[in-house]
Amino acid sequence: MKILVVDDEESIQKVICSMLEAAGYECLIAKDGAQGVGLALAHNPDLIIMDVMMPVLDGFQATEKIRATGLDMPIIFLSAKGDIVDKGTGFSKGADDYMAKPFDPRELMMHIEAHLRRVSRFSKPQEALQDTIRVGRITIDMRCHRVEKDGIEIPLTPKEFQIIATLASDPNAVFSRDQLTEAVWGKDFVGETTSITVFIRKLREKIEDDPSDPTIVETVWGIGYRLLNQ
């Protein structure tokens, strides 16, 4: 499996790549965000480790460009800034995980392997999936990964699709952030659940008539979210 390391600090490149290669992974290195975008498009790595503060393009800009192409591999941010605002920005740009510098390489490896297990698990065929789920105005084609509202297709990212499919599996039932995180990233996910809030917001922007007054994906305060069957 290929892992792309995007960081302008040579010492960090060496530490991470030595660890990855010792574990049997192929390591690609980019020294700035623009080079990282180019290598991601050229090699389609299984996972990306992305620094935030870099020349040419920072990690936020690079991740946004990668996600705009439709690539959906896990992206783990590394940053000397660990405040909640910075993390929120990272998740909103398409990050899957966030670790603050300085970091323990062993902990980083646990995060990497958890994400790769999740990707491997969800890439396997799921023969038992129900072909089509209809909940109110929403129709979900599980095999083709298509979502329609009132018969019109709504383009969703893979993670947005997984969230609405999970909610649709039990209409009107409330799913906690932890449950949705496990459904999207897998039970081995060791990051934070704050990204679910970001993905719910993005999902509402696509499927709600008025995202500020949602009538399809409802927030149940203090508990989680549910897909209304109406």
Coordinates of N, CA and C in Angstrom, one line a residue:
M1 N 0.8 -1.2 0.0 CA 0.0 0.0 0.0 C 0.9 1.2 0.0
K2 N 0.5 2.3 -0.8 CA 1.2 3.5 -0.9 C 0.7 4.6 0.1
I3 N 1.6 5.2 0.8 CA 1.2 6.3 1.7 C 2.0 7.5 1.2
L4 N 1.3 8.7 1.0 CA 2.0 9.9 0.6 C 2.2 10.8 1.8
V5 N 3.4 11.2 2.1 CA 3.8 12.1 3.1 C 4.0 13.5 2.5
V6 N 3.2 14.5 2.9 CA 3.4 15.9 2.4 C 3.8 16.7 3.6
D7 N 5.1 17.1 3.6 CA 5.7 17.9 4.7 C 7.0 18.5 4.2
D8 N 7.2 19.8 4.6 CA 8.4 20.5 4.1 C 9.6 20.3 5.1
E9 N 9.4 19.6 6.2 CA 10.5 19.3 7.1 C 11.1 18.0 6.8
E10 N 12.4 18.0 6.4 CA 13.0 16.8 6.0 C 13.1 15.8 7.1
S11 N 13.3 16.3 8.3 CA 13.5 15.4 9.5 C 12.2 14.6 9.7
I12 N 11.0 15.2 9.5 CA 9.7 14.6 9.7 C 9.5 13.6 8.6
Q13 N 9.9 14.0 7.4 CA 9.8 13.0 6.3 C 10.5 11.7 6.6
K14 N 11.7 11.9 7.1 CA 12.6 10.7 7.3 C 12.0 9.8 8.4
V15 N 11.5 10.5 9.5 CA 11.0 9.7 10.6 C 9.8 8.9 10.2
I16 N 8.8 9.6 9.5 CA 7.6 8.9 9.1 C 7.9 7.8 8.0
C17 N 8.7 8.1 7.0 CA 8.9 7.1 6.0 C 9.7 5.9 6.5
S18 N 10.6 6.2 7.4 CA 11.4 5.0 8.0 C 10.4 4.1 8.7
M19 N 9.5 4.7 9.4 CA 8.5 3.9 10.2 C 7.6 3.2 9.2
L20 N 7.1 3.8 8.2 CA 6.2 3.2 7.2 C 6.9 2.1 6.4
E21 N 8.1 2.3 6.0 CA 8.8 1.3 5.2 C 9.2 0.1 6.1
A22 N 9.4 0.3 7.3 CA 9.7 -0.8 8.2 C 8.4 -1.7 8.4
A23 N 7.3 -1.0 8.3 CA 6.0 -1.7 8.4 C 5.5 -2.3 7.1
G24 N 6.3 -2.1 6.0 CA 6.0 -2.7 4.7 C 5.2 -1.9 3.8
Y25 N 5.1 -0.6 4.1 CA 4.4 0.3 3.2 C 5.3 1.0 2.2
E26 N 4.8 1.4 1.1 CA 5.6 2.2 0.1 C 5.4 3.7 0.5
C27 N 6.5 4.5 0.6 CA 6.3 5.9 1.0 C 6.7 6.8 -0.1
L28 N 5.8 7.7 -0.4 CA 6.0 8.8 -1.4 C 6.1 10.1 -0.6
I29 N 7.0 11.0 -1.1 CA 7.3 12.2 -0.3 C 7.1 13.4 -1.2
A30 N 6.3 14.4 -0.7 CA 6.2 15.7 -1.3 C 6.6 16.8 -0.3
K31 N 7.3 17.8 -0.8 CA 7.9 18.8 0.1 C 7.0 20.1 0.2
D32 N 6.0 20.1 -0.6 CA 5.0 21.3 -0.4 C 3.6 20.8 -0.9
G33 N 2.6 21.7 -0.6 CA 1.3 21.3 -0.9 C 1.0 21.0 -2.4
A34 N 1.6 21.9 -3.3 CA 1.4 21.7 -4.7 C 2.0 20.4 -5.2
Q35 N 3.1 20.0 -4.8 CA 3.7 18.8 -5.1 C 2.9 17.6 -4.6
G36 N 2.3 17.8 -3.4 CA 1.5 16.8 -2.8 C 0.2 16.5 -3.7
V37 N -0.4 17.6 -4.2 CA -1.6 17.4 -5.1 C -1.2 16.7 -6.3
G38 N 0.0 17.0 -6.9 CA 0.4 16.3 -8.1 C 0.7 14.9 -7.9
L39 N 1.3 14.5 -6.8 CA 1.6 13.1 -6.5 C 0.3 12.3 -6.2
A40 N -0.6 13.0 -5.5 CA -1.9 12.3 -5.2 C -2.6 12.0 -6.4
L41 N -2.6 12.9 -7.4 CA -3.3 12.6 -8.7 C -2.6 11.6 -9.5
A42 N -1.3 11.6 -9.4 CA -0.5 10.7 -10.3 C -0.5 9.2 -9.7
H43 N -0.5 9.1 -8.4 CA -0.3 7.8 -7.8 C -1.5 7.2 -7.0
N44 N -2.5 8.1 -6.8 CA -3.7 7.7 -6.0 C -3.3 6.8 -4.8
P45 N -2.6 7.4 -3.8 CA -2.1 6.7 -2.7 C -3.3 6.2 -1.8
D46 N -3.0 5.2 -1.0 CA -4.1 4.6 -0.1 C -4.4 5.5 1.1
L47 N -3.4 6.4 1.4 CA -3.6 7.3 2.6 C -2.6 8.5 2.4
I48 N -2.9 9.7 2.9 CA -2.1 10.8 2.8 C -1.9 11.4 4.2
I49 N -0.6 11.7 4.6 CA -0.3 12.4 5.8 C 0.1 13.8 5.4
M50 N -0.7 14.8 5.8 CA -0.6 16.2 5.3 C -0.2 17.2 6.4
D51 N 0.9 17.8 6.2 CA 1.3 19.0 7.1 C 0.4 20.1 6.8
V52 N 0.2 21.1 7.7 CA -0.6 22.2 7.4 C 0.2 23.4 6.9
M53 N 1.2 23.8 7.6 CA 2.0 25.0 7.3 C 3.1 24.6 6.3
M54 N 2.9 24.9 5.0 CA 3.8 24.6 3.9 C 3.9 25.7 2.9
P55 N 5.0 25.7 2.1 CA 5.1 26.7 1.0 C 4.2 26.3 -0.2
V56 N 4.0 27.3 -1.1 CA 3.3 27.1 -2.3 C 1.8 26.9 -2.0
L57 N 1.4 25.8 -1.5 CA 0.0 25.5 -1.1 C 0.1 25.0 0.4
D58 N -0.7 25.5 1.3 CA -0.7 24.9 2.6 C -1.5 23.7 2.6
G59 N -1.6 23.0 3.7 CA -2.3 21.7 3.8 C -3.8 21.8 3.5
F60 N -4.4 22.9 4.0 CA -5.8 23.1 3.8 C -6.1 23.3 2.3
Q61 N -5.3 24.1 1.6 CA -5.5 24.3 0.2 C -5.3 23.0 -0.6
A62 N -4.2 22.3 -0.2 CA -3.9 21.1 -1.0 C -5.0 20.1 -0.8
T63 N -5.5 19.9 0.4 CA -6.5 18.9 0.7 C -7.8 19.3 -0.1
E64 N -8.1 20.6 -0.1 CA -9.3 21.0 -0.8 C -9.2 20.7 -2.3
K65 N -8.0 20.9 -2.9 CA -7.8 20.6 -4.3 C -7.9 19.1 -4.6
I66 N -7.4 18.3 -3.7 CA -7.4 16.8 -3.8 C -8.9 16.3 -3.7
R67 N -9.6 16.8 -2.8 CA -11.0 16.4 -2.6 C -11.8 16.9 -3.8
A68 N -11.5 18.0 -4.4 CA -12.3 18.5 -5.6 C -12.1 17.6 -6.8
T69 N -11.1 16.8 -6.8 CA -10.9 15.8 -7.9 C -11.7 14.5 -7.7
G70 N -12.3 14.4 -6.5 CA -13.1 13.2 -6.2 C -12.3 12.1 -5.5
L71 N -11.0 12.3 -5.3 CA -10.2 11.3 -4.5 C -10.7 11.3 -3.1
D72 N -10.8 10.1 -2.5 CA -11.4 10.0 -1.2 C -10.6 9.1 -0.2
M73 N -9.3 9.0 -0.5 CA -8.5 8.3 0.5 C -8.4 9.1 1.8
P74 N -8.1 8.4 2.9 CA -8.0 9.0 4.2 C -6.9 10.1 4.2
I75 N -7.1 11.2 4.8 CA -6.1 12.2 4.9 C -5.9 12.6 6.4
I76 N -4.7 12.4 6.9 CA -4.4 12.7 8.3 C -3.6 14.0 8.3
F77 N -4.1 15.0 9.0 CA -3.4 16.3 9.2 C -2.4 16.2 10.3
L78 N -1.2 16.8 10.1 CA -0.2 17.1 11.2 C 0.0 18.6 11.3
S79 N -0.1 19.1 12.5 CA 0.0 20.5 12.7 C 0.5 20.9 14.0
A80 N 1.3 22.0 14.1 CA 1.8 22.5 15.3 C 0.7 23.2 16.1
K81 N -0.4 23.5 15.3 CA -1.6 24.2 15.9 C -2.6 23.2 16.2
G82 N -3.0 23.0 17.5 CA -4.0 22.0 17.8 C -5.3 22.5 18.4
D83 N -5.6 23.8 18.2 CA -6.8 24.4 18.7 C -8.0 23.9 17.9
I84 N -9.2 24.0 18.5 CA -10.4 23.5 17.9 C -10.7 24.2 16.6
V85 N -10.4 25.5 16.5 CA -10.7 26.2 15.3 C -9.9 25.7 14.1
D86 N -8.6 25.4 14.4 CA -7.7 24.9 13.3 C -8.2 23.5 12.9
K87 N -8.6 22.7 13.9 CA -9.1 21.3 13.6 C -10.4 21.4 12.8
G88 N -11.2 22.3 13.2 CA -12.5 22.5 12.4 C -12.2 22.8 11.0
T89 N -11.3 23.7 10.7 CA -10.9 24.1 9.4 C -10.4 22.9 8.6
G90 N -9.6 22.1 9.2 CA -9.0 20.9 8.6 C -10.1 19.9 8.2
F91 N -11.0 19.6 9.1 CA -12.1 18.7 8.8 C -13.0 19.3 7.7
S92 N -13.3 20.6 7.7 CA -14.1 21.2 6.7 C -13.5 21.1 5.3
K93 N -12.2 21.0 5.2 CA -11.5 21.0 3.9 C -11.4 19.5 3.4
G94 N -11.8 18.6 4.3 CA -11.8 17.2 3.8 C -10.9 16.2 4.5
A95 N -10.3 16.7 5.7 CA -9.5 15.8 6.5 C -10.3 14.7 7.2
D96 N -9.7 13.6 7.4 CA -10.3 12.5 8.2 C -9.8 12.4 9.6
D97 N -8.7 13.0 9.9 CA -8.1 12.9 11.2 C -7.1 14.0 11.4
Y98 N -6.7 14.3 12.6 CA -5.9 15.4 12.9 C -5.0 15.1 14.1
M99 N -3.7 15.3 14.0 CA -2.7 15.1 15.0 C -1.9 16.3 15.2
A100 N -1.7 16.7 16.5 CA -0.8 17.9 16.7 C 0.6 17.5 16.9
K101 N 1.5 18.4 16.4 CA 2.9 18.2 16.6 C 3.3 18.8 17.9
P102 N 4.3 18.2 18.6 CA 5.0 17.0 18.2 C 4.2 15.8 18.5
F103 N 4.4 14.7 17.7 CA 3.5 13.5 17.8 C 4.4 12.3 18.1
D104 N 3.8 11.3 18.7 CA 4.5 10.0 18.9 C 4.3 9.2 17.6
P105 N 5.4 8.8 17.0 CA 5.3 8.0 15.8 C 4.5 6.7 15.9
R106 N 4.5 6.2 17.1 CA 3.7 4.9 17.4 C 2.2 5.3 17.3
E107 N 1.8 6.4 17.9 CA 0.4 6.8 17.8 C 0.0 7.1 16.4
L108 N 0.9 7.8 15.7 CA 0.6 8.0 14.2 C 0.3 6.7 13.5
M109 N 1.2 5.7 13.8 CA 1.0 4.4 13.1 C -0.3 3.8 13.5
M110 N -0.8 3.9 14.7 CA -2.1 3.4 15.1 C -3.2 4.1 14.3
H111 N -3.1 5.4 14.1 CA -4.1 6.1 13.3 C -4.1 5.7 11.9
I112 N -2.9 5.5 11.3 CA -2.7 5.1 9.9 C -3.4 3.7 9.7
E113 N -3.0 2.8 10.6 CA -3.5 1.4 10.4 C -5.0 1.3 10.7
A114 N -5.6 2.1 11.6 CA -7.0 2.1 11.8 C -7.7 2.6 10.5
H115 N -7.2 3.7 9.9 CA -7.9 4.2 8.7 C -7.8 3.2 7.5
L116 N -6.6 2.5 7.4 CA -6.5 1.6 6.3 C -7.3 0.3 6.5
R117 N -7.5 -0.1 7.8 CA -8.5 -1.2 8.0 C -9.9 -0.8 7.6
R118 N -10.2 0.4 7.9 CA -11.6 0.8 7.6 C -11.8 0.9 6.1
V119 N -10.8 1.4 5.4 CA -10.9 1.5 3.9 C -11.0 0.1 3.3
S120 N -10.2 -0.9 3.8 CA -10.2 -2.3 3.3 C -11.5 -2.9 3.6
R121 N -12.1 -2.6 4.8 CA -13.4 -3.3 5.1 C -14.5 -2.8 4.2
F122 N -14.6 -1.4 4.0 CA -15.7 -0.9 3.2 C -15.5 -1.0 1.7
S123 N -14.3 -1.5 1.3 CA -14.1 -1.7 -0.1 C -14.5 -3.1 -0.6
K124 N -14.9 -3.9 0.4 CA -15.3 -5.3 0.1 C -16.7 -5.3 -0.4
P125 N -17.1 -6.2 -1.3 CA -18.5 -6.2 -1.7 C -19.4 -6.6 -0.6
Q126 N -20.6 -6.0 -0.5 CA -21.5 -6.2 0.5 C -22.8 -6.8 -0.1
E127 N -22.8 -8.1 -0.3 CA -23.9 -8.7 -1.1 C -25.3 -8.6 -0.4
A128 N -25.2 -8.4 1.0 CA -26.5 -8.4 1.7 C -27.2 -7.0 1.7
L129 N -26.6 -6.0 1.0 CA -27.2 -4.7 1.0 C -28.5 -4.7 0.3
Q130 N -29.5 -4.0 0.9 CA -30.8 -3.8 0.2 C -30.5 -2.9 -1.0
D131 N -31.1 -3.3 -2.1 CA -30.8 -2.5 -3.3 C -31.3 -1.0 -3.2
T132 N -32.5 -0.8 -2.8 CA -33.0 0.6 -2.8 C -33.7 0.8 -1.4
I133 N -33.4 2.0 -0.9 CA -34.1 2.4 0.3 C -34.8 3.7 0.0
R134 N -36.1 3.8 0.4 CA -36.9 5.0 0.2 C -37.3 5.6 1.6
V135 N -37.0 6.8 1.9 CA -37.4 7.4 3.1 C -37.9 8.8 2.8
G136 N -39.2 9.0 2.9 CA -39.8 10.3 2.5 C -39.5 10.6 1.1
R137 N -38.9 11.8 0.9 CA -38.6 12.3 -0.4 C -37.2 11.8 -1.0
I138 N -36.5 11.0 -0.1 CA -35.2 10.5 -0.5 C -35.2 9.1 -0.9
T139 N -34.5 8.8 -2.0 CA -34.3 7.4 -2.5 C -32.8 7.2 -2.6
I140 N -32.4 6.0 -2.0 CA -31.0 5.7 -2.0 C -30.8 4.4 -2.7
D141 N -30.0 4.4 -3.8 CA -29.6 3.2 -4.5 C -28.3 2.7 -3.9
M142 N -28.3 1.6 -3.1 CA -27.2 1.2 -2.3 C -26.1 0.6 -3.2
R143 N -26.5 0.0 -4.3 CA -25.5 -0.7 -5.2 C -24.8 0.3 -6.1
C144 N -25.5 1.3 -6.6 CA -25.0 2.3 -7.5 C -24.5 3.5 -6.7
H145 N -24.7 3.6 -5.4 CA -24.3 4.8 -4.6 C -24.9 6.0 -5.2
R146 N -26.2 6.0 -5.5 CA -26.9 7.2 -6.0 C -28.0 7.6 -4.9
V147 N -28.1 8.9 -4.8 CA -29.2 9.4 -3.9 C -30.0 10.4 -4.7
E148 N -31.3 10.3 -4.6 CA -32.2 11.2 -5.3 C -33.2 11.8 -4.3
K149 N -33.5 13.1 -4.6 CA -34.6 13.7 -3.8 C -35.7 14.2 -4.8
D150 N -36.9 13.7 -4.6 CA -38.0 14.0 -5.5 C -37.6 13.6 -7.0
G151 N -36.9 12.5 -7.1 CA -36.5 12.0 -8.4 C -35.3 12.6 -9.1
I152 N -34.7 13.6 -8.4 CA -33.6 14.3 -9.0 C -32.3 13.9 -8.2
E153 N -31.3 13.4 -9.0 CA -30.1 12.9 -8.4 C -29.3 14.1 -7.6
I154 N -28.9 13.7 -6.4 CA -28.1 14.6 -5.6 C -26.6 14.1 -5.5
P155 N -25.7 14.7 -6.1 CA -24.3 14.2 -6.0 C -23.7 14.3 -4.6
L156 N -23.3 13.2 -4.1 CA -22.7 13.2 -2.7 C -21.3 12.6 -2.8
T157 N -20.5 13.0 -1.8 CA -19.2 12.3 -1.7 C -19.4 11.0 -1.0
P158 N -18.4 10.1 -1.1 CA -18.6 8.8 -0.5 C -18.9 8.8 1.0
K159 N -18.3 9.8 1.8 CA -18.6 9.9 3.2 C -20.0 10.4 3.4
E160 N -20.5 11.4 2.6 CA -21.8 11.9 2.8 C -22.8 10.8 2.5
F161 N -22.5 10.0 1.4 CA -23.4 8.9 1.1 C -23.5 7.9 2.3
Q162 N -22.4 7.6 2.9 CA -22.3 6.6 4.0 C -23.2 7.1 5.2
I163 N -23.1 8.4 5.4 CA -23.9 9.0 6.5 C -25.4 8.9 6.3
I164 N -25.8 9.3 5.1 CA -27.3 9.3 4.8 C -27.8 7.8 4.7
A165 N -26.9 6.9 4.2 CA -27.3 5.5 4.1 C -27.5 4.9 5.5
T166 N -26.6 5.3 6.4 CA -26.7 4.8 7.8 C -27.9 5.4 8.4
L167 N -28.2 6.6 8.3 CA -29.4 7.2 8.8 C -30.7 6.5 8.2
A168 N -30.6 6.2 6.9 CA -31.8 5.6 6.3 C -32.0 4.2 6.6
S169 N -31.0 3.5 7.2 CA -31.1 2.2 7.6 C -32.2 2.0 8.7
D170 N -32.5 3.1 9.4 CA -33.5 3.0 10.5 C -34.1 4.4 10.6
P171 N -35.1 4.7 9.7 CA -35.7 6.0 9.6 C -36.3 6.4 10.9
N172 N -36.2 7.7 11.3 CA -36.7 8.3 12.5 C -35.9 7.9 13.8
A173 N -35.1 6.9 13.7 CA -34.2 6.6 14.8 C -33.1 7.5 14.9
V174 N -32.6 7.8 16.1 CA -31.6 8.8 16.4 C -30.2 8.0 16.4
F175 N -29.3 8.5 15.6 CA -27.9 8.0 15.6 C -27.0 9.0 16.3
S176 N -26.2 8.5 17.2 CA -25.2 9.4 17.9 C -24.1 9.7 17.0
R177 N -23.3 10.7 17.3 CA -22.1 11.0 16.6 C -21.1 9.9 16.6
D178 N -21.0 9.2 17.7 CA -20.1 8.0 17.8 C -20.6 6.9 16.8
Q179 N -21.9 6.7 16.7 CA -22.4 5.7 15.8 C -22.1 6.0 14.4
L180 N -22.3 7.3 14.0 CA -22.1 7.7 12.6 C -20.6 7.7 12.3
T181 N -19.8 8.1 13.3 CA -18.3 8.0 13.1 C -17.9 6.6 12.8
E182 N -18.4 5.6 13.6 CA -18.1 4.2 13.3 C -18.5 3.7 12.0
A183 N -19.7 4.2 11.6 CA -20.3 3.8 10.3 C -19.4 4.3 9.1
V184 N -18.9 5.5 9.3 CA -18.2 6.1 8.2 C -16.7 5.8 8.2
W185 N -16.1 5.8 9.4 CA -14.6 5.6 9.5 C -14.3 4.2 10.1
G186 N -15.2 3.5 10.6 CA -14.9 2.2 11.2 C -14.8 2.2 12.7
K187 N -15.0 1.1 13.3 CA -14.9 1.1 14.8 C -13.5 1.3 15.3
D188 N -12.5 1.2 14.5 CA -11.1 1.3 14.9 C -10.6 2.8 14.8
F189 N -11.5 3.7 14.4 CA -11.2 5.1 14.3 C -10.7 5.6 15.7
V190 N -9.6 6.3 15.7 CA -9.1 6.8 17.0 C -9.0 8.3 17.0
G191 N -9.6 9.0 16.0 CA -9.6 10.5 16.0 C -10.8 11.0 16.8
E192 N -11.2 12.2 16.4 CA -12.4 12.9 17.1 C -13.6 12.8 16.2
T193 N -14.8 13.0 16.9 CA -16.1 12.8 16.2 C -16.6 14.2 15.7
T194 N -15.8 15.3 15.9 CA -16.3 16.6 15.5 C -16.5 16.7 14.0
S195 N -15.8 15.9 13.2 CA -16.0 16.0 11.7 C -17.4 15.6 11.3
I196 N -18.1 14.8 12.0 CA -19.5 14.4 11.7 C -20.3 15.7 11.5
T197 N -20.2 16.6 12.4 CA -20.9 17.9 12.4 C -20.7 18.6 11.0
V198 N -19.4 18.6 10.6 CA -19.1 19.2 9.3 C -19.7 18.5 8.2
F199 N -19.7 17.2 8.2 CA -20.3 16.4 7.1 C -21.8 16.5 7.1
I200 N -22.4 16.6 8.2 CA -23.9 16.8 8.3 C -24.2 18.1 7.7
R201 N -23.5 19.2 8.0 CA -23.7 20.5 7.4 C -23.6 20.5 5.9
K202 N -22.6 19.8 5.4 CA -22.4 19.7 3.9 C -23.5 18.9 3.3
L203 N -23.9 17.8 3.9 CA -25.0 17.0 3.4 C -26.3 17.8 3.3
R204 N -26.6 18.6 4.4 CA -27.8 19.4 4.4 C -27.8 20.5 3.3
E205 N -26.6 21.0 3.0 CA -26.5 22.0 1.9 C -26.9 21.4 0.6
K206 N -26.8 20.1 0.4 CA -27.2 19.4 -0.8 C -28.6 18.9 -0.9
I207 N -29.1 18.4 0.3 CA -30.4 17.7 0.2 C -31.6 18.5 0.8
E208 N -31.3 19.6 1.6 CA -32.4 20.3 2.3 C -32.9 21.4 1.3
D209 N -34.2 21.7 1.4 CA -34.7 22.9 0.7 C -34.1 24.1 1.3
D210 N -34.1 24.2 2.7 CA -33.5 25.3 3.4 C -32.5 24.7 4.4
P211 N -31.2 24.7 4.2 CA -30.3 24.1 5.1 C -30.3 24.7 6.5
S212 N -30.8 25.9 6.6 CA -30.9 26.6 8.0 C -32.1 26.1 8.7
D213 N -33.0 25.5 8.0 CA -34.2 24.9 8.7 C -34.5 23.5 8.2
P214 N -33.6 22.6 8.6 CA -33.7 21.2 8.0 C -35.0 20.5 8.3
T215 N -35.5 19.8 7.3 CA -36.7 19.0 7.5 C -36.4 17.5 7.1
I216 N -35.2 17.2 6.7 CA -34.9 15.8 6.2 C -34.0 15.2 7.2
V217 N -32.8 15.8 7.5 CA -31.9 15.4 8.5 C -32.0 16.3 9.7
E218 N -32.6 15.7 10.8 CA -32.9 16.5 12.0 C -31.9 16.3 13.1
T219 N -31.5 17.4 13.7 CA -30.6 17.3 14.9 C -31.5 17.1 16.1
V220 N -31.1 16.1 16.9 CA -31.7 15.8 18.2 C -30.7 16.3 19.2
W221 N -30.9 17.4 19.8 CA -29.8 18.1 20.6 C -29.4 17.2 21.7
G222 N -28.1 17.1 21.9 CA -27.4 16.4 22.9 C -27.3 14.9 22.7
I223 N -27.9 14.4 21.5 CA -27.9 13.0 21.2 C -27.3 12.7 19.9
G224 N -27.8 13.3 18.8 CA -27.3 13.0 17.5 C -28.2 13.5 16.4
Y225 N -28.4 12.6 15.3 CA -29.2 13.0 14.2 C -30.1 11.9 13.7
R226 N -31.2 12.2 13.0 CA -32.0 11.2 12.4 C -32.6 11.7 11.1
L227 N -32.9 10.7 10.2 CA -33.5 11.0 8.9 C -35.0 10.8 9.1
L228 N -35.7 11.9 8.8 CA -37.2 11.9 9.0 C -37.9 11.2 7.9
N229 N -38.8 10.3 8.2 CA -39.6 9.6 7.2 C -40.9 10.3 7.1
Q230 N -41.0 11.3 6.2 CA -42.2 12.1 6.1 C -42.4 12.6 4.7

